[in-house]
Amino acid sequence: MYLPRVKFVSTIAVLALFLAVPHAVRAQATGATLSGTVTGPSGQVVPKAKISIKNAATGQSTEVQSDAAGVYKASDLAPGDYEVSVAADSFTTATQSVTLPAGGTQTLNVALSSGLSLGSLGFPQSETQGSAQEQARLNRRTHMLKVHQTLGLITAAPMLATVLTGSFAGGRATSSTNRDLHVGLGSLTAGMYFTTAYFAIAAPKIKGTRTRGPIRLHKALAWIHGPGMVLTPILGAMAYSQKSKGERVHGIASAHGPVAVVTAAAYGLALLSVSIKF
Amino acid sequence: MRNTLPLTISLLAISLFAATDRQWMLQSSTISYSASHPLHHFDGVSRAARGKGECHTGECQFLIAAPVKSFNSGDSNRDLHMLQVTRGGQFPMVMVRTQLPESEIKPGTIHADLQVQFAGQTAEFKQISFHVMEHGGDIELTGTIPATLTDFKIPPPTLLTIPIKNEIPVHVDMTWRAAK
């Protein structure tokens, strides 16, 4: 009666051992250990500090406490990236990142600073807490303005060429080739100009920033060359039409040249206003 | 009577010890960084720093902080660019911590070890000299922290594709007032 029971228990025990041993071996092979000493600003050890070790991938946290000598140790941690947060009374909580290798032991000594915190200085939380989103806005703004700057400089070349070819396309000149070249260059300039403008207009605005310095002149000049770049092609199209009919350019279309020159001058000044330190 | 003497001495010692504990508050400050580019030189100035010092048993801990946004170089476009490269959106404050023996806070020259948190990095500056002056009970400290962009892993901003110099010394002028 006893014999089958003993045999059954033995089988279960062997099976349990069989299942447990590989797991233990595996844990020994891959489980990492994090240890270190927590100290204060004068180098004194900090006992009873709470150490929270958060796995960056899983979000799982392991909590340990420093002993009387300020020493802490956490074992059997999965290898990977961790965020280690150390908190103790009268000290500012410290957070550090650490990467634990498989089966390895990592030492992370943490020096806590005094209880003086940004809060104790009276800064509002909204001012002291940053965000990845705000940084992303700043990055996007800088990227878009760099594109704006580069395209703006490139646009200056066809704009100058358009102004120069204008003297051969208008007035008493009768060559349709010169007119077509002028129109082609003007179209290219307009296309590039509005693309350039898009990158400045669509760049994210940063709250609480007052415009100071040369950028004020740069923006003010946009109120001249912006409408100028709308008006110039319209007047140009009218002048082209009149010229193609063999007529002398007349009426409002005759303002095409002066408007274009003023626009180009304002554009050139806008470029210089942010390129040269006045 | 004889039995109460040690207790009296102990109480006196404790009260004297406690009397040495005091706080320092930052009254005013001008913190400026200097940056150089082959085409020009510029300074970013902040007067928005706040600071506090706490002294216990002869040792004083100081914390000074300023919003990165508060530095004004006279060009908002450049300031926003600096805010971006210094990761000011994510780390909006620059913080300086230091520890000094209370006995050293007197007119003359002091040398302090500074821990500066900026742009998501912490850099240590050892034995930085500060000139200390006293004005009617207030203590004025002036000095320069020899900071560099690489100390804080900041990619150098560029103008016309030319980067600014790595050195960005930070000039400090602070006035502190002791408060019990």
CSV table of C-alpha atoms in Angstrom, one decimal, chain A residues 139-252:
chain,number,residue,atom,x,y,z
A,139,ASN,CA,14.0,70.7,-32.6
A,140,ARG,CA,11.4,71.0,-35.2
A,141,ARG,CA,11.6,74.8,-35.1
A,142,THR,CA,15.3,74.8,-35.5
A,143,HIS,CA,15.2,72.2,-38.3
A,144,MET,CA,12.5,74.2,-40.2
A,145,LEU,CA,14.4,77.5,-39.8
A,146,LYS,CA,17.6,75.9,-41.0
A,147,VAL,CA,15.8,74.8,-44.2
A,148,HIS,CA,14.3,78.3,-44.4
A,149,GLN,CA,17.8,79.8,-44.2
A,150,THR,CA,19.4,77.5,-46.7
A,151,LEU,CA,16.5,77.8,-49.3
A,152,GLY,CA,16.5,81.6,-48.7
A,153,LEU,CA,20.1,81.8,-49.7
A,154,ILE,CA,19.7,79.6,-52.7
A,155,THR,CA,16.6,81.6,-53.8
A,156,ALA,CA,18.7,84.8,-53.9
A,157,ALA,CA,20.5,83.4,-57.0
A,158,PRO,CA,17.5,83.0,-59.4
A,159,MET,CA,16.0,86.2,-57.9
A,160,LEU,CA,19.1,88.2,-58.9
A,161,ALA,CA,19.2,86.6,-62.3
A,162,THR,CA,15.5,87.5,-62.8
A,163,VAL,CA,16.2,91.1,-62.0
A,164,LEU,CA,19.2,91.2,-64.3
A,165,THR,CA,17.3,89.5,-67.2
A,166,GLY,CA,14.4,91.9,-66.7
A,167,SER,CA,16.4,94.7,-68.3
A,168,PHE,CA,16.6,92.7,-71.5
A,169,ALA,CA,13.0,91.6,-71.4
A,170,GLY,CA,11.3,95.0,-70.9
A,171,GLY,CA,11.7,98.5,-72.3
A,172,ARG,CA,12.4,98.7,-76.0
A,173,ALA,CA,13.6,95.1,-76.2
A,174,THR,CA,11.6,93.0,-78.5
A,175,SER,CA,13.2,89.6,-78.1
A,176,SER,CA,10.7,87.0,-77.0
A,177,THR,CA,13.5,84.6,-76.0
A,178,ASN,CA,14.7,87.1,-73.4
A,179,ARG,CA,11.1,87.6,-72.2
A,180,ASP,CA,10.6,83.8,-71.9
A,181,LEU,CA,13.9,83.4,-70.0
A,182,HIS,CA,12.9,86.2,-67.6
A,183,VAL,CA,9.5,84.6,-67.1
A,184,GLY,CA,11.1,81.2,-66.5
A,185,LEU,CA,13.5,82.6,-63.9
A,186,GLY,CA,10.8,84.6,-62.3
A,187,SER,CA,8.6,81.5,-62.0
A,188,LEU,CA,11.5,79.5,-60.5
A,189,THR,CA,12.1,82.4,-58.0
A,190,ALA,CA,8.5,82.6,-57.0
A,191,GLY,CA,8.3,78.9,-56.4
A,192,MET,CA,11.4,78.8,-54.3
A,193,TYR,CA,10.4,82.0,-52.5
A,194,PHE,CA,7.0,80.6,-51.3
A,195,THR,CA,8.6,77.3,-50.3
A,196,THR,CA,11.2,79.2,-48.3
A,197,ALA,CA,8.4,81.3,-46.7
A,198,TYR,CA,6.4,78.2,-45.8
A,199,PHE,CA,9.3,76.9,-43.6
A,200,ALA,CA,9.4,80.1,-41.6
A,201,ILE,CA,5.6,80.5,-41.3
A,202,ALA,CA,5.0,76.9,-40.3
A,203,ALA,CA,7.9,76.6,-37.8
A,204,PRO,CA,6.5,76.0,-34.3
A,205,LYS,CA,6.1,79.1,-32.2
A,206,ILE,CA,7.6,78.9,-28.7
A,207,LYS,CA,5.3,80.3,-26.0
A,208,GLY,CA,6.5,83.2,-23.8
A,209,THR,CA,9.2,84.4,-26.2
A,210,ARG,CA,9.5,88.0,-27.2
A,211,THR,CA,11.1,88.9,-30.4
A,212,ARG,CA,14.4,90.7,-29.8
A,213,GLY,CA,17.3,91.8,-32.0
A,214,PRO,CA,17.9,91.6,-35.8
A,215,ILE,CA,15.1,89.1,-36.3
A,216,ARG,CA,12.7,92.0,-35.8
A,217,LEU,CA,14.1,93.8,-38.9
A,218,HIS,CA,14.1,90.4,-40.7
A,219,LYS,CA,10.4,90.0,-40.0
A,220,ALA,CA,9.5,93.6,-40.7
A,221,LEU,CA,11.2,93.3,-44.2
A,222,ALA,CA,9.0,90.3,-44.9
A,223,TRP,CA,6.0,92.7,-45.0
A,224,ILE,CA,7.7,94.4,-47.9
A,225,HIS,CA,9.1,91.5,-49.9
A,226,GLY,CA,6.1,89.2,-49.1
A,227,PRO,CA,3.4,91.3,-50.8
A,228,GLY,CA,6.0,92.3,-53.4
A,229,MET,CA,6.5,88.7,-54.4
A,230,VAL,CA,2.7,88.3,-54.9
A,231,LEU,CA,2.4,91.6,-56.8
A,232,THR,CA,5.5,91.2,-59.1
A,233,PRO,CA,4.3,88.1,-61.0
A,234,ILE,CA,0.8,89.6,-61.4
A,235,LEU,CA,2.2,92.8,-62.9
A,236,GLY,CA,4.7,90.8,-64.8
A,237,ALA,CA,2.0,88.7,-66.4
A,238,MET,CA,0.2,91.9,-67.5
A,239,ALA,CA,3.4,93.4,-68.9
A,240,TYR,CA,4.2,90.1,-70.7
A,241,SER,CA,0.7,90.1,-72.3
A,242,GLN,CA,1.0,93.7,-73.4
A,243,LYS,CA,4.5,93.1,-74.8
A,244,SER,CA,3.4,89.9,-76.6
A,245,LYS,CA,0.7,91.9,-78.4
A,246,GLY,CA,3.4,94.3,-79.6
A,247,GLU,CA,2.2,97.1,-77.3
A,248,ARG,CA,4.3,99.3,-75.1
A,249,VAL,CA,4.0,98.3,-71.5
A,250,HIS,CA,1.5,100.7,-70.0
A,251,GLY,CA,-0.8,101.3,-67.1
A,252,ILE,CA,-0.4,99.5,-63.8
